[in-house]
mmCIF file with all atom_site columns, C-alpha atoms in Angstrom:
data_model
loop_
_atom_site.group_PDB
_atom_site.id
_atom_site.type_symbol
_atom_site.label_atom_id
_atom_site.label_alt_id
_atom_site.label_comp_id
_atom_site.label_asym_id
_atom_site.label_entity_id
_atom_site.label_seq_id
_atom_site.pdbx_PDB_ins_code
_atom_site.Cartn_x
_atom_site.Cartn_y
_atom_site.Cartn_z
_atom_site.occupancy
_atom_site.B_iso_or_equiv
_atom_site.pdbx_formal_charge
_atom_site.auth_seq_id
_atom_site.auth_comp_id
_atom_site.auth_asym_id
_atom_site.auth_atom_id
_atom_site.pdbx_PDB_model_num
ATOM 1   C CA . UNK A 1 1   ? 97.670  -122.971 -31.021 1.00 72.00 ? 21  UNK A CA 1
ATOM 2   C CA . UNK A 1 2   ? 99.753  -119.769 -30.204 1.00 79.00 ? 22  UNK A CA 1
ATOM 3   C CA . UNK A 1 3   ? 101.567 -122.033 -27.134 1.00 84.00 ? 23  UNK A CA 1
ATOM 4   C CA . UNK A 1 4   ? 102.150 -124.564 -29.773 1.00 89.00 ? 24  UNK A CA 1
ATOM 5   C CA . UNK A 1 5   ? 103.735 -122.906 -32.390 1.00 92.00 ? 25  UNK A CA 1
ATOM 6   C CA . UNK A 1 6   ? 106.133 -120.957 -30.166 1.00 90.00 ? 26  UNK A CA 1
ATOM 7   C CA . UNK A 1 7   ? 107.182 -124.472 -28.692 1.00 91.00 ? 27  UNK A CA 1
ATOM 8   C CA . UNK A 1 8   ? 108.209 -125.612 -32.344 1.00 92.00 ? 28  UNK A CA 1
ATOM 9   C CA . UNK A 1 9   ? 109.516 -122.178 -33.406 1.00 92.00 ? 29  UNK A CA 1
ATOM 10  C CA . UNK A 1 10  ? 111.617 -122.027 -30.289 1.00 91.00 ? 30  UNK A CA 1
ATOM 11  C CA . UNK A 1 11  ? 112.136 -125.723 -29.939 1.00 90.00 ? 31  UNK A CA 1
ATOM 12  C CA . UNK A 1 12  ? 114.243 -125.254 -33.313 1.00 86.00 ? 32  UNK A CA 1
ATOM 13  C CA . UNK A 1 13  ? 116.414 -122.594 -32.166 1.00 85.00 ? 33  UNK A CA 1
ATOM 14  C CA . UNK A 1 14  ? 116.934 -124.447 -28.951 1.00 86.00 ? 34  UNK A CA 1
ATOM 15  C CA . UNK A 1 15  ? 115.262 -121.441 -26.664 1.00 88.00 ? 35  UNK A CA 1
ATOM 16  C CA . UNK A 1 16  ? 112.253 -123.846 -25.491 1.00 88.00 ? 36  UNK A CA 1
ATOM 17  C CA . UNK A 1 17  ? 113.208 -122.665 -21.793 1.00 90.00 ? 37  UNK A CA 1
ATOM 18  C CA . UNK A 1 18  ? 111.565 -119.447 -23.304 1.00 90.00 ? 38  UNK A CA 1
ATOM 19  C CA . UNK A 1 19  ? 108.112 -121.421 -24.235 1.00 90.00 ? 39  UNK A CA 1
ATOM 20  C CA . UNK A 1 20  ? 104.841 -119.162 -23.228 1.00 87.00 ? 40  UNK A CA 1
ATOM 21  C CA . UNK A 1 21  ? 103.112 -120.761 -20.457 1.00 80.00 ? 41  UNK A CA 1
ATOM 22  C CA . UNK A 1 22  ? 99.169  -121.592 -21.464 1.00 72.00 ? 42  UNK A CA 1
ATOM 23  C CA . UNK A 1 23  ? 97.307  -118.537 -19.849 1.00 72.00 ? 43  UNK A CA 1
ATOM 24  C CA . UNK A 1 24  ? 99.960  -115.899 -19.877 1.00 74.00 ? 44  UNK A CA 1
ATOM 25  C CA . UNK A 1 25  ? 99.038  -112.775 -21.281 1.00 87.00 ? 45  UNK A CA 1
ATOM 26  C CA . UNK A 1 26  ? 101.879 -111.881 -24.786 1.00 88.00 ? 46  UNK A CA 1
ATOM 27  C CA . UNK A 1 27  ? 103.070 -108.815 -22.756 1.00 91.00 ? 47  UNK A CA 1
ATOM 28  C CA . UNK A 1 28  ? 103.349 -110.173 -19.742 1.00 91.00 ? 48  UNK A CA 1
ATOM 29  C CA . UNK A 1 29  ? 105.461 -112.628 -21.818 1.00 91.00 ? 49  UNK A CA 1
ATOM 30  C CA . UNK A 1 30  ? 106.996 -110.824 -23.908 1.00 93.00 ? 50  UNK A CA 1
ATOM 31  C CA . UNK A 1 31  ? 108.635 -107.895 -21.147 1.00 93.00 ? 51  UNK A CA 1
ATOM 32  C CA . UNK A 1 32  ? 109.402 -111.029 -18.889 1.00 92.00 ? 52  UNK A CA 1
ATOM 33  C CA . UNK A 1 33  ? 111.285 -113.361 -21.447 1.00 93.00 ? 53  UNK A CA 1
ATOM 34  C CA . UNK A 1 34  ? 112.858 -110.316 -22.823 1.00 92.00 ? 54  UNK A CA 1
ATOM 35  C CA . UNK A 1 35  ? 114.824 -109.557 -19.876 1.00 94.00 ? 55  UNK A CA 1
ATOM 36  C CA . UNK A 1 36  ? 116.167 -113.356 -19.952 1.00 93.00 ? 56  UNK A CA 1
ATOM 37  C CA . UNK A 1 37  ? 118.023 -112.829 -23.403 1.00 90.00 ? 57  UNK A CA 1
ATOM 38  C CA . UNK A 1 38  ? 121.354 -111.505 -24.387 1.00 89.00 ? 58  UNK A CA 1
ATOM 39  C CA . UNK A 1 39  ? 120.690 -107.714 -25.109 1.00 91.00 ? 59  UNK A CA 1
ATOM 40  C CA . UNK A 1 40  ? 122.288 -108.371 -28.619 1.00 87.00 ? 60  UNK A CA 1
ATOM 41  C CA . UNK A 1 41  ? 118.849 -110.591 -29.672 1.00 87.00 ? 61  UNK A CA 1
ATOM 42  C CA . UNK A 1 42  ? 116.564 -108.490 -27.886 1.00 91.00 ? 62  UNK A CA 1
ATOM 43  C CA . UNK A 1 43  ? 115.678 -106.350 -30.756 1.00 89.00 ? 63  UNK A CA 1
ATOM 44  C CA . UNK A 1 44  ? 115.346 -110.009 -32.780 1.00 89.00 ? 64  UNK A CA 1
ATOM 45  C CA . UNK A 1 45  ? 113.508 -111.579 -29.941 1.00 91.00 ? 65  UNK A CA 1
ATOM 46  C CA . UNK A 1 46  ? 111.139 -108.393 -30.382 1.00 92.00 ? 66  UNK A CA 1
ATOM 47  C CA . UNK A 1 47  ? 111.101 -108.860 -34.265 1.00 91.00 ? 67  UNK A CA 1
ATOM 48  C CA . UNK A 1 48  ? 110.116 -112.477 -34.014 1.00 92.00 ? 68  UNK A CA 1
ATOM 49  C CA . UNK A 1 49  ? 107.285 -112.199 -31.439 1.00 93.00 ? 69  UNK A CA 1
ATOM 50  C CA . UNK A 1 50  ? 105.736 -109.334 -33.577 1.00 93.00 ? 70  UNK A CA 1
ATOM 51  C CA . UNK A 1 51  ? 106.317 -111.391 -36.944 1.00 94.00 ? 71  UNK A CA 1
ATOM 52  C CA . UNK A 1 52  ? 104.741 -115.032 -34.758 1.00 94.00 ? 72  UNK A CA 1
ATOM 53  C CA . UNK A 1 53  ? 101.522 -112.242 -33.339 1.00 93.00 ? 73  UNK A CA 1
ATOM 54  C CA . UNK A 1 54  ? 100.966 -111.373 -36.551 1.00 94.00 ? 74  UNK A CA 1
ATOM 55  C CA . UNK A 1 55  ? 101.299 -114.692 -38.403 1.00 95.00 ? 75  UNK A CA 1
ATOM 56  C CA . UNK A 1 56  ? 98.691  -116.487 -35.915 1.00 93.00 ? 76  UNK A CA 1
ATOM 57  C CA . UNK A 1 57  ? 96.510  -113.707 -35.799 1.00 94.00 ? 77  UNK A CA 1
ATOM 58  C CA . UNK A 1 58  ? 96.093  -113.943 -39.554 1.00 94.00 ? 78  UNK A CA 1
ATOM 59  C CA . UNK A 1 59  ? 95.701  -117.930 -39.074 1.00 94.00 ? 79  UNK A CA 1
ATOM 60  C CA . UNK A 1 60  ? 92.790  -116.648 -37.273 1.00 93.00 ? 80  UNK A CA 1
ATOM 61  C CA . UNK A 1 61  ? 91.278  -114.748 -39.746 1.00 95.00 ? 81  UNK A CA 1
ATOM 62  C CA . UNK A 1 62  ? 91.706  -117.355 -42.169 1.00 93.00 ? 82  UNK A CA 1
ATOM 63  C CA . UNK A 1 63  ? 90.108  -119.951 -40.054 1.00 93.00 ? 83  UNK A CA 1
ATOM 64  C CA . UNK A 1 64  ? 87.194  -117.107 -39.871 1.00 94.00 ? 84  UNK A CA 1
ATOM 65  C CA . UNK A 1 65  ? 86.942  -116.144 -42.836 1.00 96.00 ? 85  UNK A CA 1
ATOM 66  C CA . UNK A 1 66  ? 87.964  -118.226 -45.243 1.00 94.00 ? 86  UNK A CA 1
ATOM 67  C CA . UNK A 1 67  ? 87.637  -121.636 -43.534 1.00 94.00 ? 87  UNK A CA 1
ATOM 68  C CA . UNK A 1 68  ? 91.257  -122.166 -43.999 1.00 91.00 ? 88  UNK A CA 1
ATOM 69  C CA . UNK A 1 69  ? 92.984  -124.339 -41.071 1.00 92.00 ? 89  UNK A CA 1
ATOM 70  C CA . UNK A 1 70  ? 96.479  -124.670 -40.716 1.00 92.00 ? 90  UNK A CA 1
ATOM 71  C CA . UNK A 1 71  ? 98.270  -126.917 -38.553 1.00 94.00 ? 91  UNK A CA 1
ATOM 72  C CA . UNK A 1 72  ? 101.147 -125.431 -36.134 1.00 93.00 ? 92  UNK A CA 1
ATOM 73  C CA . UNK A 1 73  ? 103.696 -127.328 -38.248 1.00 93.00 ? 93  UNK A CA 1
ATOM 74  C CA . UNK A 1 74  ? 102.346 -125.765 -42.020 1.00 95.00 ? 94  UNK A CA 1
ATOM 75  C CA . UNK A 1 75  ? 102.135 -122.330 -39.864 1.00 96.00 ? 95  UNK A CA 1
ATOM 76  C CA . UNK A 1 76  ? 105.479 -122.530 -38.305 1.00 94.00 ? 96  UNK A CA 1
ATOM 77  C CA . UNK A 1 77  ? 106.776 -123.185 -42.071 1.00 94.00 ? 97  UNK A CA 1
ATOM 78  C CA . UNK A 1 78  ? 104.753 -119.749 -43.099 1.00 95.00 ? 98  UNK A CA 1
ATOM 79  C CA . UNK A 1 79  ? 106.669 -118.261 -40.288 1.00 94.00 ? 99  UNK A CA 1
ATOM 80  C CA . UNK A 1 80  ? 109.819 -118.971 -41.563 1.00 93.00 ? 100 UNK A CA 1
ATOM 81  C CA . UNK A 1 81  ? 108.878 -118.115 -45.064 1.00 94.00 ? 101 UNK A CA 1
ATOM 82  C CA . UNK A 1 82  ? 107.952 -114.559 -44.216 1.00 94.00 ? 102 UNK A CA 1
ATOM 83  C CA . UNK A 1 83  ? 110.695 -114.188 -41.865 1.00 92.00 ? 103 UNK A CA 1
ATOM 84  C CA . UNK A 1 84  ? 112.766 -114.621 -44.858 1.00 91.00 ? 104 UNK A CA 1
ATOM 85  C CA . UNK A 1 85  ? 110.551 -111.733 -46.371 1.00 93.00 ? 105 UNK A CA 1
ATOM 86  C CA . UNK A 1 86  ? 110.989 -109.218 -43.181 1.00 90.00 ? 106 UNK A CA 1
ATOM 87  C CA . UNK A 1 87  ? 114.472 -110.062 -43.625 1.00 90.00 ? 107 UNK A CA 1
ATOM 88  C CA . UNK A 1 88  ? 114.809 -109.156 -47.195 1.00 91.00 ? 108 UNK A CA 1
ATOM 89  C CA . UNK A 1 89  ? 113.157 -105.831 -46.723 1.00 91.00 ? 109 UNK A CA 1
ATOM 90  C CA . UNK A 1 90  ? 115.344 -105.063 -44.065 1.00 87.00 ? 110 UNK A CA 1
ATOM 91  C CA . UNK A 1 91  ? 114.463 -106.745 -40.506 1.00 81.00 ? 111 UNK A CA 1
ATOM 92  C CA . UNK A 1 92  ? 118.076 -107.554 -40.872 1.00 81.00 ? 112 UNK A CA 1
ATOM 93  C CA . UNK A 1 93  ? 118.434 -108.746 -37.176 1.00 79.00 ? 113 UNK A CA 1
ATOM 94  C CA . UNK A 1 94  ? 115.901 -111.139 -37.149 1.00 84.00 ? 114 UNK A CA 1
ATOM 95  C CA . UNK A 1 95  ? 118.579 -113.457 -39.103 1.00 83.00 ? 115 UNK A CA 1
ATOM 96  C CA . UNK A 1 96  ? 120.435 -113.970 -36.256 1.00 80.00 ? 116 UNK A CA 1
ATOM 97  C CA . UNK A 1 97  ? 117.535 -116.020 -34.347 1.00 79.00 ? 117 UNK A CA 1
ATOM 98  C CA . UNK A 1 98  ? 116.014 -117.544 -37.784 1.00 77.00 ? 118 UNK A CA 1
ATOM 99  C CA . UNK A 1 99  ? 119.078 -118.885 -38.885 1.00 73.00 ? 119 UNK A CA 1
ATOM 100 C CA . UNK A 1 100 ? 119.047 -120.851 -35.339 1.00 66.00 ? 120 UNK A CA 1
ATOM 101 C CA . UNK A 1 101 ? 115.524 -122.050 -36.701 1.00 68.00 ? 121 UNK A CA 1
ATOM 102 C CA . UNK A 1 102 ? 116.144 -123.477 -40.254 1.00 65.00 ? 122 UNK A CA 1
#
């Protein structure tokens, strides 16, 4: 799932190149990729892979929990919702890559 809804999410902003390979550890990923992209979306790039961690990992819980199953498309669109959230309470420069998304 994670793999999945990073290829949509990126797919959208036209980063796929930047896809998580199936297997990879996120930091391994995350230091790596980071080092590939303009320094003036790194702190965006760093916004977005804490908002898409946190967003799956509560997909998770709901599957656990609350029997809840969401596919990658309905959690991609949750993604963008409460990017639009972060955004509004001040993640101001995770606009720049979400705007590349919608």
């Amino acid at each position: 799932m994670f793999s999945e809804v990073w290829h949509r999410l990126l797919s959208r902003m036209g980063m796929q190149h930047l896809v998580p390979l199936d297997g990879s550890g996120l930091s391994d990923w995350w230091q790596n990729t980071r080092t590939t992209i303009p320094k003036h979306f790194r702190r965006s790039f760093d916004s977005l892979v804490l908002l898409v961690s946190w967003m799956v990992w509560n997909e998770r819980n709901w599957r656990t929990f609350d029997s809840i199953t969401k596919t990658p498309s309905q959690l991609v669109a949750l993604i963008l919702e409460e990017a639009d959230a972060w955004i509004a309470a001040g993640f101001r420069g995770l606009a720049s890559l979400i705007v590349l998304a919608t």
